[in-house]
């Protein structure tokens, strides 16, 4: 009986993630308005690709890499299309965002860190307050990715595009090399696209 109870708890409780503690920082008015207007859990449109052929090629390259974590083909495609859309919309590399998700949550939608960060991109709940949207559910796919990508965009603007410092801020470990190196290493090893290209920055 005890084994059954333990097994049930393991199924119900969200997996812990090893995320840092992002810092509470005021958002620019533009960023706050963008979040307030655009956050939703509706599927992302397939408009961040230049052509259907480009979309098919990218999905064909990325899908096998997340298949073991997301065995359902439809859910996997929705996730990847949303990553591409939200990253591109925020002026970020989708490949870098995939590397960050790998390090932050290992692609677990309901991951929760010791600091309380949530979801794929391990977004801290205080960001919903700053966006004047306390009702937002950070476990929703598009909501989580929208917040995560716009927080990264916020830090990109703060740091004039210095990705090393941006990643340090995102993790709450600014000035330390471990986290930025882990994200960039994951991106280069697992998510570079095209394989011979440099698309992690």
PDB file of C-alpha atoms in Angstrom:
ATOM      1  CA  UNK A   1       0.000   0.000   0.000  1.00  0.00           C
ATOM      2  CA  UNK A   2       2.817   2.382   0.883  1.00  0.00           C
ATOM      3  CA  UNK A   3       4.408   1.796  -2.533  1.00  0.00           C
ATOM      4  CA  UNK A   4       1.139   2.679  -4.248  1.00  0.00           C
ATOM      5  CA  UNK A   5       0.857   5.939  -2.297  1.00  0.00           C
ATOM      6  CA  UNK A   6       4.438   6.904  -3.141  1.00  0.00           C
ATOM      7  CA  UNK A   7       3.879   6.066  -6.816  1.00  0.00           C
ATOM      8  CA  UNK A   8       0.714   8.153  -6.904  1.00  0.00           C
ATOM      9  CA  UNK A   9       2.514  11.132  -5.367  1.00  0.00           C
ATOM     10  CA  UNK A  10       5.237  10.859  -7.982  1.00  0.00           C
ATOM     11  CA  UNK A  11       2.619  11.027 -10.733  1.00  0.00           C
ATOM     12  CA  UNK A  12       0.659  13.953  -9.298  1.00  0.00           C
ATOM     13  CA  UNK A  13       3.418  16.247  -8.083  1.00  0.00           C
ATOM     14  CA  UNK A  14       5.222  18.367 -10.711  1.00  0.00           C
ATOM     15  CA  UNK A  15       8.852  17.566 -11.346  1.00  0.00           C
ATOM     16  CA  UNK A  16      11.360  19.824  -9.660  1.00  0.00           C
ATOM     17  CA  UNK A  17      13.593  21.877 -11.937  1.00  0.00           C
ATOM     18  CA  UNK A  18      16.975  23.345 -11.184  1.00  0.00           C
ATOM     19  CA  UNK A  19      16.295  26.942 -12.116  1.00  0.00           C
ATOM     20  CA  UNK A  20      17.796  29.993 -10.537  1.00  0.00           C
ATOM     21  CA  UNK A  21      15.894  32.883  -9.037  1.00  0.00           C
ATOM     22  CA  UNK A  22      15.204  35.605 -11.584  1.00  0.00           C
ATOM     23  CA  UNK A  23      15.324  39.070 -10.110  1.00  0.00           C
ATOM     24  CA  UNK A  24      12.269  41.280  -9.681  1.00  0.00           C
ATOM     25  CA  UNK A  25      12.927  44.103 -12.138  1.00  0.00           C
ATOM     26  CA  UNK A  26      10.571  46.650 -13.605  1.00  0.00           C
ATOM     27  CA  UNK A  27       9.563  46.117 -17.208  1.00  0.00           C
ATOM     28  CA  UNK A  28       9.617  48.791 -19.840  1.00  0.00           C
ATOM     29  CA  UNK A  29       6.187  50.184 -20.710  1.00  0.00           C
ATOM     30  CA  UNK A  30       6.442  48.691 -24.206  1.00  0.00           C
ATOM     31  CA  UNK A  31       7.216  45.237 -22.865  1.00  0.00           C
ATOM     32  CA  UNK A  32       4.482  45.408 -20.247  1.00  0.00           C
ATOM     33  CA  UNK A  33       1.910  46.479 -22.840  1.00  0.00           C
ATOM     34  CA  UNK A  34       3.037  43.743 -25.221  1.00  0.00           C
ATOM     35  CA  UNK A  35       2.648  41.067 -22.580  1.00  0.00           C
ATOM     36  CA  UNK A  36      -0.679  42.412 -21.402  1.00  0.00           C
ATOM     37  CA  UNK A  37      -2.070  42.459 -24.939  1.00  0.00           C
ATOM     38  CA  UNK A  38      -0.669  39.277 -26.401  1.00  0.00           C
ATOM     39  CA  UNK A  39      -0.369  36.518 -23.810  1.00  0.00           C
ATOM     40  CA  UNK A  40      -2.705  33.630 -24.493  1.00  0.00           C
ATOM     41  CA  UNK A  41      -2.746  29.836 -24.600  1.00  0.00           C
ATOM     42  CA  UNK A  42      -4.086  29.623 -28.122  1.00  0.00           C
ATOM     43  CA  UNK A  43      -1.885  27.701 -30.571  1.00  0.00           C
ATOM     44  CA  UNK A  44       0.651  29.856 -32.353  1.00  0.00           C
ATOM     45  CA  UNK A  45       0.080  30.591 -36.019  1.00  0.00           C
ATOM     46  CA  UNK A  46       2.567  29.142 -38.488  1.00  0.00           C
ATOM     47  CA  UNK A  47       3.689  32.594 -39.605  1.00  0.00           C
ATOM     48  CA  UNK A  48       7.241  32.778 -38.267  1.00  0.00           C
ATOM     49  CA  UNK A  49       8.559  30.688 -41.171  1.00  0.00           C
ATOM     50  CA  UNK A  50       9.328  32.190 -44.552  1.00  0.00           C
ATOM     51  CA  UNK A  51       7.652  29.339 -46.408  1.00  0.00           C
ATOM     52  CA  UNK A  52       5.909  26.004 -45.808  1.00  0.00           C
ATOM     53  CA  UNK A  53       9.053  24.293 -47.043  1.00  0.00           C
ATOM     54  CA  UNK A  54      11.179  26.070 -44.444  1.00  0.00           C
ATOM     55  CA  UNK A  55       8.712  25.085 -41.734  1.00  0.00           C
ATOM     56  CA  UNK A  56       8.694  21.444 -42.790  1.00  0.00           C
ATOM     57  CA  UNK A  57      12.496  21.297 -42.911  1.00  0.00           C
ATOM     58  CA  UNK A  58      12.888  22.878 -39.459  1.00  0.00           C
ATOM     59  CA  UNK A  59      10.240  20.671 -37.868  1.00  0.00           C
ATOM     60  CA  UNK A  60      11.744  17.575 -39.489  1.00  0.00           C
ATOM     61  CA  UNK A  61      15.123  18.455 -37.968  1.00  0.00           C
ATOM     62  CA  UNK A  62      13.835  19.400 -34.506  1.00  0.00           C
ATOM     63  CA  UNK A  63      11.057  16.859 -33.968  1.00  0.00           C
ATOM     64  CA  UNK A  64      13.281  13.781 -33.527  1.00  0.00           C
ATOM     65  CA  UNK A  65      15.289  15.651 -30.895  1.00  0.00           C
ATOM     66  CA  UNK A  66      12.273  16.010 -28.588  1.00  0.00           C
ATOM     67  CA  UNK A  67      10.461  12.807 -29.502  1.00  0.00           C
ATOM     68  CA  UNK A  68      11.566  10.913 -26.399  1.00  0.00           C
ATOM     69  CA  UNK A  69      10.285  13.734 -24.177  1.00  0.00           C
ATOM     70  CA  UNK A  70       7.131  14.410 -26.215  1.00  0.00           C
ATOM     71  CA  UNK A  71       5.963  11.181 -27.848  1.00  0.00           C
ATOM     72  CA  UNK A  72       2.668  12.644 -29.102  1.00  0.00           C
ATOM     73  CA  UNK A  73       3.327  13.990 -32.603  1.00  0.00           C
ATOM     74  CA  UNK A  74       0.641  16.673 -32.497  1.00  0.00           C
ATOM     75  CA  UNK A  75       1.725  18.021 -29.103  1.00  0.00           C
ATOM     76  CA  UNK A  76       5.346  17.957 -30.235  1.00  0.00           C
ATOM     77  CA  UNK A  77       4.600  19.974 -33.370  1.00  0.00           C
ATOM     78  CA  UNK A  78       2.504  22.486 -31.431  1.00  0.00           C
ATOM     79  CA  UNK A  79       5.342  22.927 -28.938  1.00  0.00           C
ATOM     80  CA  UNK A  80       7.990  23.427 -31.622  1.00  0.00           C
ATOM     81  CA  UNK A  81       5.891  25.800 -33.715  1.00  0.00           C
ATOM     82  CA  UNK A  82       5.167  27.832 -30.578  1.00  0.00           C
ATOM     83  CA  UNK A  83       8.849  27.987 -29.633  1.00  0.00           C
ATOM     84  CA  UNK A  84       9.725  29.177 -33.129  1.00  0.00           C
ATOM     85  CA  UNK A  85       6.917  31.734 -33.200  1.00  0.00           C
ATOM     86  CA  UNK A  86       7.502  33.235 -29.759  1.00  0.00           C
ATOM     87  CA  UNK A  87      11.289  33.302 -30.098  1.00  0.00           C
ATOM     88  CA  UNK A  88      11.164  34.877 -33.561  1.00  0.00           C
ATOM     89  CA  UNK A  89       8.551  37.369 -32.455  1.00  0.00           C
ATOM     90  CA  UNK A  90      10.814  38.490 -29.611  1.00  0.00           C
ATOM     91  CA  UNK A  91      13.841  38.724 -31.906  1.00  0.00           C
ATOM     92  CA  UNK A  92      15.516  35.659 -30.381  1.00  0.00           C
ATOM     93  CA  UNK A  93      17.059  32.532 -31.828  1.00  0.00           C
ATOM     94  CA  UNK A  94      14.629  29.583 -31.562  1.00  0.00           C
ATOM     95  CA  UNK A  95      17.673  27.357 -31.200  1.00  0.00           C
ATOM     96  CA  UNK A  96      18.915  29.300 -28.176  1.00  0.00           C
ATOM     97  CA  UNK A  97      15.437  29.118 -26.615  1.00  0.00           C
ATOM     98  CA  UNK A  98      15.407  25.344 -27.105  1.00  0.00           C
ATOM     99  CA  UNK A  99      18.804  25.119 -25.403  1.00  0.00           C
ATOM    100  CA  UNK A 100      17.505  27.206 -22.517  1.00  0.00           C
ATOM    101  CA  UNK A 101      14.396  25.026 -22.155  1.00  0.00           C
ATOM    102  CA  UNK A 102      16.571  21.918 -22.095  1.00  0.00           C
ATOM    103  CA  UNK A 103      18.668  23.318 -19.247  1.00  0.00           C
ATOM    104  CA  UNK A 104      15.806  24.936 -17.327  1.00  0.00           C
ATOM    105  CA  UNK A 105      13.130  22.228 -17.363  1.00  0.00           C
ATOM    106  CA  UNK A 106      14.306  19.403 -19.642  1.00  0.00           C
ATOM    107  CA  UNK A 107      11.072  19.975 -21.604  1.00  0.00           C
ATOM    108  CA  UNK A 108       8.768  19.308 -18.648  1.00  0.00           C
ATOM    109  CA  UNK A 109       5.646  21.431 -18.942  1.00  0.00           C
ATOM    110  CA  UNK A 110       4.811  21.261 -15.237  1.00  0.00           C
ATOM    111  CA  UNK A 111       8.325  21.610 -13.839  1.00  0.00           C
ATOM    112  CA  UNK A 112       8.624  23.751 -10.695  1.00  0.00           C
ATOM    113  CA  UNK A 113      11.931  24.941  -9.251  1.00  0.00           C
ATOM    114  CA  UNK A 114      12.792  25.331  -5.592  1.00  0.00           C
ATOM    115  CA  UNK A 115      12.490  29.085  -6.148  1.00  0.00           C
ATOM    116  CA  UNK A 116       8.965  28.690  -7.583  1.00  0.00           C
ATOM    117  CA  UNK A 117       9.778  29.157 -11.280  1.00  0.00           C
ATOM    118  CA  UNK A 118       7.300  27.361 -13.516  1.00  0.00           C
ATOM    119  CA  UNK A 119       6.952  25.544 -16.779  1.00  0.00           C
ATOM    120  CA  UNK A 120       9.139  24.973 -19.790  1.00  0.00           C
ATOM    121  CA  UNK A 121      11.091  28.222 -19.465  1.00  0.00           C
ATOM    122  CA  UNK A 122      10.932  28.342 -15.660  1.00  0.00           C
ATOM    123  CA  UNK A 123       9.253  31.727 -15.430  1.00  0.00           C
ATOM    124  CA  UNK A 124       8.959  33.294 -11.990  1.00  0.00           C
ATOM    125  CA  UNK A 125       5.343  34.159 -11.017  1.00  0.00           C
ATOM    126  CA  UNK A 126       6.167  37.780 -10.187  1.00  0.00           C
ATOM    127  CA  UNK A 127       6.351  38.512 -13.917  1.00  0.00           C
ATOM    128  CA  UNK A 128       2.585  38.085 -14.176  1.00  0.00           C
ATOM    129  CA  UNK A 129       2.176  40.809 -11.557  1.00  0.00           C
ATOM    130  CA  UNK A 130       4.509  43.141 -13.450  1.00  0.00           C
ATOM    131  CA  UNK A 131       2.488  42.542 -16.606  1.00  0.00           C
ATOM    132  CA  UNK A 132      -0.741  43.326 -14.715  1.00  0.00           C
ATOM    133  CA  UNK A 133      -1.966  39.824 -15.526  1.00  0.00           C
ATOM    134  CA  UNK A 134      -1.952  37.922 -12.205  1.00  0.00           C
ATOM    135  CA  UNK A 135      -4.506  35.475 -13.608  1.00  0.00           C
ATOM    136  CA  UNK A 136      -2.087  34.090 -16.210  1.00  0.00           C
ATOM    137  CA  UNK A 137      -1.267  30.392 -15.901  1.00  0.00           C
ATOM    138  CA  UNK A 138       2.456  29.892 -16.415  1.00  0.00           C
ATOM    139  CA  UNK A 139       1.918  26.192 -17.073  1.00  0.00           C
ATOM    140  CA  UNK A 140       0.080  27.001 -20.313  1.00  0.00           C
ATOM    141  CA  UNK A 141       2.302  26.387 -23.306  1.00  0.00           C
ATOM    142  CA  UNK A 142       2.062  29.689 -25.131  1.00  0.00           C
ATOM    143  CA  UNK A 143       1.741  31.756 -21.962  1.00  0.00           C
ATOM    144  CA  UNK A 144       4.941  30.281 -20.566  1.00  0.00           C
ATOM    145  CA  UNK A 145       6.869  30.715 -23.794  1.00  0.00           C
ATOM    146  CA  UNK A 146       5.565  34.232 -24.342  1.00  0.00           C
ATOM    147  CA  UNK A 147       6.692  35.322 -20.881  1.00  0.00           C
ATOM    148  CA  UNK A 148      10.027  33.547 -21.109  1.00  0.00           C
ATOM    149  CA  UNK A 149      10.868  34.992 -24.519  1.00  0.00           C
ATOM    150  CA  UNK A 150       9.785  38.506 -23.593  1.00  0.00           C
ATOM    151  CA  UNK A 151      11.803  38.383 -20.359  1.00  0.00           C
ATOM    152  CA  UNK A 152      14.811  37.355 -22.436  1.00  0.00           C
ATOM    153  CA  UNK A 153      14.062  40.237 -24.823  1.00  0.00           C
ATOM    154  CA  UNK A 154      13.892  42.589 -21.852  1.00  0.00           C
ATOM    155  CA  UNK A 155      17.328  41.434 -20.719  1.00  0.00           C
ATOM    156  CA  UNK A 156      18.679  41.636 -24.279  1.00  0.00           C
ATOM    157  CA  UNK A 157      17.720  45.291 -24.345  1.00  0.00           C
ATOM    158  CA  UNK A 158      19.230  45.879 -20.901  1.00  0.00           C
ATOM    159  CA  UNK A 159      22.496  44.194 -21.846  1.00  0.00           C
ATOM    160  CA  UNK A 160      22.776  45.482 -25.427  1.00  0.00           C
ATOM    161  CA  UNK A 161      22.608  41.955 -26.831  1.00  0.00           C
ATOM    162  CA  UNK A 162      25.348  40.440 -24.631  1.00  0.00           C
ATOM    163  CA  UNK A 163      23.940  36.908 -24.537  1.00  0.00           C
ATOM    164  CA  UNK A 164      26.275  35.750 -21.785  1.00  0.00           C
ATOM    165  CA  UNK A 165      24.973  38.454 -19.437  1.00  0.00           C
ATOM    166  CA  UNK A 166      21.393  38.000 -20.652  1.00  0.00           C
ATOM    167  CA  UNK A 167      21.436  34.325 -19.708  1.00  0.00           C
ATOM    168  CA  UNK A 168      23.023  35.128 -16.369  1.00  0.00           C
ATOM    169  CA  UNK A 169      20.224  37.577 -15.607  1.00  0.00           C
ATOM    170  CA  UNK A 170      17.590  35.096 -16.701  1.00  0.00           C
ATOM    171  CA  UNK A 171      18.909  32.501 -14.285  1.00  0.00           C
ATOM    172  CA  UNK A 172      19.572  34.977 -11.486  1.00  0.00           C
ATOM    173  CA  UNK A 173      23.286  34.221 -11.627  1.00  0.00           C
ATOM    174  CA  UNK A 174      24.677  37.291 -13.385  1.00  0.00           C
ATOM    175  CA  UNK A 175      28.470  37.254 -13.425  1.00  0.00           C
ATOM    176  CA  UNK A 176      28.763  33.485 -13.085  1.00  0.00           C
ATOM    177  CA  UNK A 177      29.772  31.408 -16.111  1.00  0.00           C
ATOM    178  CA  UNK A 178      28.148  28.063 -15.361  1.00  0.00           C
ATOM    179  CA  UNK A 179      24.592  28.719 -16.473  1.00  0.00           C
ATOM    180  CA  UNK A 180      25.282  30.691 -19.695  1.00  0.00           C
ATOM    181  CA  UNK A 181      27.849  28.070 -20.694  1.00  0.00           C
ATOM    182  CA  UNK A 182      25.387  25.242 -20.071  1.00  0.00           C
ATOM    183  CA  UNK A 183      22.697  26.856 -22.223  1.00  0.00           C
ATOM    184  CA  UNK A 184      25.067  27.677 -25.075  1.00  0.00           C
ATOM    185  CA  UNK A 185      26.637  24.212 -24.886  1.00  0.00           C
ATOM    186  CA  UNK A 186      23.189  22.581 -25.065  1.00  0.00           C
ATOM    187  CA  UNK A 187      22.254  24.767 -28.016  1.00  0.00           C
ATOM    188  CA  UNK A 188      25.412  23.973 -29.974  1.00  0.00           C
ATOM    189  CA  UNK A 189      25.380  20.250 -29.176  1.00  0.00           C
ATOM    190  CA  UNK A 190      21.698  19.516 -29.659  1.00  0.00           C
ATOM    191  CA  UNK A 191      19.822  22.339 -31.387  1.00  0.00           C
ATOM    192  CA  UNK A 192      22.074  23.959 -33.956  1.00  0.00           C
ATOM    193  CA  UNK A 193      20.247  24.446 -37.263  1.00  0.00           C
ATOM    194  CA  UNK A 194      21.199  23.992 -39.969  1.00  0.00           C
ATOM    195  CA  UNK A 195      23.677  21.473 -38.523  1.00  0.00           C
ATOM    196  CA  UNK A 196      26.657  23.336 -39.968  1.00  0.00           C
ATOM    197  CA  UNK A 197      25.281  26.763 -39.121  1.00  0.00           C
ATOM    198  CA  UNK A 198      25.548  29.063 -36.123  1.00  0.00           C
ATOM    199  CA  UNK A 199      22.081  29.838 -34.880  1.00  0.00           C
ATOM    200  CA  UNK A 200      22.480  29.827 -31.105  1.00  0.00           C
ATOM    201  CA  UNK A 201      23.003  33.540 -30.580  1.00  0.00           C
TER     202      UNK A 201
END
